[in-house]
mmCIF file of C-alpha atoms in Angstrom:
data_model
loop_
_atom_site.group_PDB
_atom_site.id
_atom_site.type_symbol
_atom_site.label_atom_id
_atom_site.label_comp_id
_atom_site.label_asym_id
_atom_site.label_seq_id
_atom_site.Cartn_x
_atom_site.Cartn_y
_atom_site.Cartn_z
ATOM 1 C CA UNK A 1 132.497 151.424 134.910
ATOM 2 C CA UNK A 2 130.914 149.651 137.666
ATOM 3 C CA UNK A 3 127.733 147.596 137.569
ATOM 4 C CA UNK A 4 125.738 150.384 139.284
ATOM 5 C CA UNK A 5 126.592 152.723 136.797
ATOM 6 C CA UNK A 6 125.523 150.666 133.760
ATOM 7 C CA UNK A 7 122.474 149.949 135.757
ATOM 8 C CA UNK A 8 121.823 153.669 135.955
ATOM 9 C CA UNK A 9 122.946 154.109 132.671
ATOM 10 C CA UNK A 10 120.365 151.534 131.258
ATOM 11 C CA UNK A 11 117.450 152.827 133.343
ATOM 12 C CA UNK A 12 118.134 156.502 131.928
ATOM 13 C CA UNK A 13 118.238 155.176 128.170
ATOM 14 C CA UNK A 14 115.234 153.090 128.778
ATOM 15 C CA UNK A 15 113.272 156.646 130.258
ATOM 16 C CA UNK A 16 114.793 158.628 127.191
ATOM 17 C CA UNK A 17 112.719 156.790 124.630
ATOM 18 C CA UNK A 18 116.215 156.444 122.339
ATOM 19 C CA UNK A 19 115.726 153.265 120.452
ATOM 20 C CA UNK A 20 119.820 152.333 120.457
ATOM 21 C CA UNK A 21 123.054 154.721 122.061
ATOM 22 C CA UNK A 22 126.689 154.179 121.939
ATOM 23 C CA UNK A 23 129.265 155.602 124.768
ATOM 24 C CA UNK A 24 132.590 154.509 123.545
ATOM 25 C CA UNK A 25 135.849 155.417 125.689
ATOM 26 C CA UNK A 26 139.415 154.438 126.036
ATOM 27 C CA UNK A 27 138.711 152.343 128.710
ATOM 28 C CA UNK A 28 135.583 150.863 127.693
ATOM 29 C CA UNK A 29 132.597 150.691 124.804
ATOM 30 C CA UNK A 30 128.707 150.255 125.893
ATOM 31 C CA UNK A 31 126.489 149.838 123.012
ATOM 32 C CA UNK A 32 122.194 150.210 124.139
ATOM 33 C CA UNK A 33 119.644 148.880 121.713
ATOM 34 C CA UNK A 34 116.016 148.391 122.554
ATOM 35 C CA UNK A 35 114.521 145.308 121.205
ATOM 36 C CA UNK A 36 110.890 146.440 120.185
ATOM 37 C CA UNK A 37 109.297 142.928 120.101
ATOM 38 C CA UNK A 38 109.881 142.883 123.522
ATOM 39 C CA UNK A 39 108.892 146.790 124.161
ATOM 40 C CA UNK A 40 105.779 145.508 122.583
ATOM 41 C CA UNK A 41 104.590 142.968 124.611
ATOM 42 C CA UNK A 42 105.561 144.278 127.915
ATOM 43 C CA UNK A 43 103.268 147.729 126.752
ATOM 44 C CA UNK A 44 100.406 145.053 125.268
ATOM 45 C CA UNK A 45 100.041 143.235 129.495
ATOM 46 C CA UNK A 46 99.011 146.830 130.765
ATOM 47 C CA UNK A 47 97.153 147.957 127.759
ATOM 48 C CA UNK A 48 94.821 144.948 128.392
ATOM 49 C CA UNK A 49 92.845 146.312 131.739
ATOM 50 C CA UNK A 50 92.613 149.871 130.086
ATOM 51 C CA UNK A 51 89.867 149.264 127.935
ATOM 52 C CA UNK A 52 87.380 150.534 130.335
ATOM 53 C CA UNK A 53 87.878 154.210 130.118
ATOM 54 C CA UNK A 54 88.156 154.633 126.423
ATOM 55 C CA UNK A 55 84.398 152.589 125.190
ATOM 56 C CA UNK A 56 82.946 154.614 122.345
ATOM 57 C CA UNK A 57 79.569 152.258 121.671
ATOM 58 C CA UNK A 58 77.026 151.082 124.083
ATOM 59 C CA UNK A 59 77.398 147.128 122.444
ATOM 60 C CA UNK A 60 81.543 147.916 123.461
ATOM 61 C CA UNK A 61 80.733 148.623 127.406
ATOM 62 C CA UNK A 62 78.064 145.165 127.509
ATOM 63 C CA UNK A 63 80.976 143.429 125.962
ATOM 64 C CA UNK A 64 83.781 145.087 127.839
ATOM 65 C CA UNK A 65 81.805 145.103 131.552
ATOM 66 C CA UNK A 66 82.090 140.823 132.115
ATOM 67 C CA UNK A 67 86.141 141.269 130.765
ATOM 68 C CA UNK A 68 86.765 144.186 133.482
ATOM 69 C CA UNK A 69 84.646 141.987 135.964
ATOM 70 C CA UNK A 70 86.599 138.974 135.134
ATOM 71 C CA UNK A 71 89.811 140.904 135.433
ATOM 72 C CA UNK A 72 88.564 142.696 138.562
ATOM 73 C CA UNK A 73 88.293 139.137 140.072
ATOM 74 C CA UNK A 74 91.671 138.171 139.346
ATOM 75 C CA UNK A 75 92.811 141.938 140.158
ATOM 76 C CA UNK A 76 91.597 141.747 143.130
ATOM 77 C CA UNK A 77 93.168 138.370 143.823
ATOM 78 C CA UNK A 78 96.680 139.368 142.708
ATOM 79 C CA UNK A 79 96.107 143.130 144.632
ATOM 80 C CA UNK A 80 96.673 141.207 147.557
ATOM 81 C CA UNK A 81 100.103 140.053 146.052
ATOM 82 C CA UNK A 82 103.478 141.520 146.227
ATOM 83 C CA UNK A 83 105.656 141.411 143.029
ATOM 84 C CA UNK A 84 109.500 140.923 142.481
ATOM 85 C CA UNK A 85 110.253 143.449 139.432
ATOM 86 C CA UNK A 86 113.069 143.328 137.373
ATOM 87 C CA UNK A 87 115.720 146.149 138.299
ATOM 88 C CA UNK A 88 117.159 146.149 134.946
ATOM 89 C CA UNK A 89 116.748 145.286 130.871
ATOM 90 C CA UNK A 90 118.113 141.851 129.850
ATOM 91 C CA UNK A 91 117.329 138.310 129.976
ATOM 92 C CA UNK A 92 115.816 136.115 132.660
ATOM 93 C CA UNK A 93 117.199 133.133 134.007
ATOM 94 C CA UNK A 94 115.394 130.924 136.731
ATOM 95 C CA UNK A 95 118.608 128.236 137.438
ATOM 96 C CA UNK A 96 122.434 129.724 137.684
ATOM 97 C CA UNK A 97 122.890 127.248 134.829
ATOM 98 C CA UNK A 98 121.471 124.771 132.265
ATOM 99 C CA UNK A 99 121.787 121.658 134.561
ATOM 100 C CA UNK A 100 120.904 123.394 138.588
ATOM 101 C CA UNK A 101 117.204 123.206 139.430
ATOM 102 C CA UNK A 102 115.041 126.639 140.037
ATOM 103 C CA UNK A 103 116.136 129.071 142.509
ATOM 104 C CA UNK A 104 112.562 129.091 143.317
ATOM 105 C CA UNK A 105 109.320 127.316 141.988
ATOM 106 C CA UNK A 106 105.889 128.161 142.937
ATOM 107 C CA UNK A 107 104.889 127.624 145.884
ATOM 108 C CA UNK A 108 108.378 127.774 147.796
ATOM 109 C CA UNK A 109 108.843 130.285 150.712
ATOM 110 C CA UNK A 110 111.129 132.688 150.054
ATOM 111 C CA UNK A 111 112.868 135.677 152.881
ATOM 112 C CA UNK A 112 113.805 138.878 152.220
ATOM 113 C CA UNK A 113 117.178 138.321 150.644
ATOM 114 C CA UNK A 114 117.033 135.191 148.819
ATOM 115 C CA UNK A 115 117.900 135.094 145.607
ATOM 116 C CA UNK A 116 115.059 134.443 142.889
ATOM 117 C CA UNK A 117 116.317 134.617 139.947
ATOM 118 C CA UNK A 118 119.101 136.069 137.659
ATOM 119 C CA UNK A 119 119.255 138.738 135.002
ATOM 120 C CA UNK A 120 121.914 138.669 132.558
ATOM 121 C CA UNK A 121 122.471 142.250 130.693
ATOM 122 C CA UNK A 122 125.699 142.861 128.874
ATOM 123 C CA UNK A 123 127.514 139.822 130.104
ATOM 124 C CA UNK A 124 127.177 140.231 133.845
ATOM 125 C CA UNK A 125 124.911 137.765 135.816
ATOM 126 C CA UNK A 126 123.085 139.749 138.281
ATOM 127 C CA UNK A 127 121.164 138.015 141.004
ATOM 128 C CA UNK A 128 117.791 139.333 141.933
ATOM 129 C CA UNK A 129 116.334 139.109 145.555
ATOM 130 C CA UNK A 130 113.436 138.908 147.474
ATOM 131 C CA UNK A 131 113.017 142.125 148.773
ATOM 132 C CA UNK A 132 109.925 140.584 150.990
ATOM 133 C CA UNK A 133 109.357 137.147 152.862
ATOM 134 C CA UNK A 134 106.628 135.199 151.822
ATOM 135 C CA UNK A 135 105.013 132.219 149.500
ATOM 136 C CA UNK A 136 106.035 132.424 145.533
ATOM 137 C CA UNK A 137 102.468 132.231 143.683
ATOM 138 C CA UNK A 138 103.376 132.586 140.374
ATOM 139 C CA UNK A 139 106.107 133.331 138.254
ATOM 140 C CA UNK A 140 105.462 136.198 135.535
ATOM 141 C CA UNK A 141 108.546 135.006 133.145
ATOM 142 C CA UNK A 142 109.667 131.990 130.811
ATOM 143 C CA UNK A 143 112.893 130.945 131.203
ATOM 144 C CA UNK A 144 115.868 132.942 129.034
ATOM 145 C CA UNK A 145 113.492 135.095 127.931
ATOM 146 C CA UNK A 146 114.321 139.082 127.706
ATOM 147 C CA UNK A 147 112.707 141.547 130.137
ATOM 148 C CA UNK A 148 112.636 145.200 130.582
ATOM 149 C CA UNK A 149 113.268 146.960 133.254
ATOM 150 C CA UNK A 150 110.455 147.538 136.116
ATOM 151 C CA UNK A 151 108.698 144.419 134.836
ATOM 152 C CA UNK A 152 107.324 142.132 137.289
ATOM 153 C CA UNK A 153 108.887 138.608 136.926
ATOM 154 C CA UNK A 154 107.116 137.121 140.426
ATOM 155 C CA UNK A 155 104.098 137.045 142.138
ATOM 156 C CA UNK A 156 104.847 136.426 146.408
ATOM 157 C CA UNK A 157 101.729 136.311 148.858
ATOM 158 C CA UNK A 158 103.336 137.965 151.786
ATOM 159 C CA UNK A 159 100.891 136.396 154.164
#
C-alpha cells in the first residue's frame, strides 16, 4: 500500500466518524484508532468563536460582545494570514530529529516548497511544505504533539 493510499485511507476514517478500524491482508495489516483527547481539543479551538450565535440571556450577550470584539481583533489580524494545515492524523515534529534545530521558527521566510515541518503517522515521516512564500508568524503546534488532520499547525503572512 503506498503512502497516498493510507493517506486517503486515514482521511476517509477520520470523515466516517468510526472511533477505531482494522484492514488486515496477506500483504499487510493497518489498524485506525482515534485518540479522543485529541478529537477534543482540536473541536474545543473552533467551538471558542461560536458563542455568538447561540446567547440565550441579555447579561450572556454584554458578557459575550467584548470576547467576540476581542477575538474579532485578533480575527481580523490572523484573516490576513495564510495557514499551513496538516494533510494527515499523527504527530508533529518541528526538527528531523532530537538534536537538528527547527525547520522553521517564527519569523523565518519560507517559499513555496520548503519543508516546515514533519508528521509522523504509522511509522512513516512525512514532510510537510509550504504551499505559499512568505514570513512564519506563529506556529499553531508543540513539538511531538498529535494532530488531526486539516488542523492548522502554522500561521505565514504572505505579504
Amino acid at each position: 500500500m503506498k503512502a497516498k493510499e493510507i493517506q486517503d485511507l486515514i482521511n476517509f476514517i477520520s470523515k466516517s466518524g468510526l472511533d477505531e478500524v482494522n484492514i488486515e491482508t496477506e500483504e499487510f495489516k493497518i489498524k485506525v484508532k482515534k485518540q479522543s483527547e485529541v478529537k477534543q481539543v482540536v473541536q474545543a479551538a473552533p467551538a471558542a468563536p461560536s458563542p455568538a450565535p447561540a446567547p440565550a440571556a441579555a447579561p450572556a450577550q454584554s458578557e459575550s460582545k467584548p470576547a467576540e470584539s476581542k477575538e474579532a481583533a485578533s480575527g481580523g489580524d490572523d484573516s490576513k494570514y495564510v495557514e499551513i494545515k496538516s494533510p494527515m492524523i499523527g504527530t508533529f515534529y518541528r526538527t528531523p530529529n532530537p538534536e537538528s534545530p527547527s525547520f522553521v521558527n517564527v519569523g523565518d521566510s519560507v517559499k513555496a516548497g520548503d519543508t516546515v515541518c514533519i508528521v509522523e503517522a504509522m511509522k512513516l515521516f512525512n514532510e510537510i511544505e509550504s504551499e505559499v512564500s512568505g514570513k512564519i508568524v506563529k506556529v499553531l503546534v508543540e513539538n511531538a504533539t498529535p494532530v488531526e488532520y486539516d488542523q492548522p499547525l502554522f500561521l505565514v503572512d504572505p505579504a
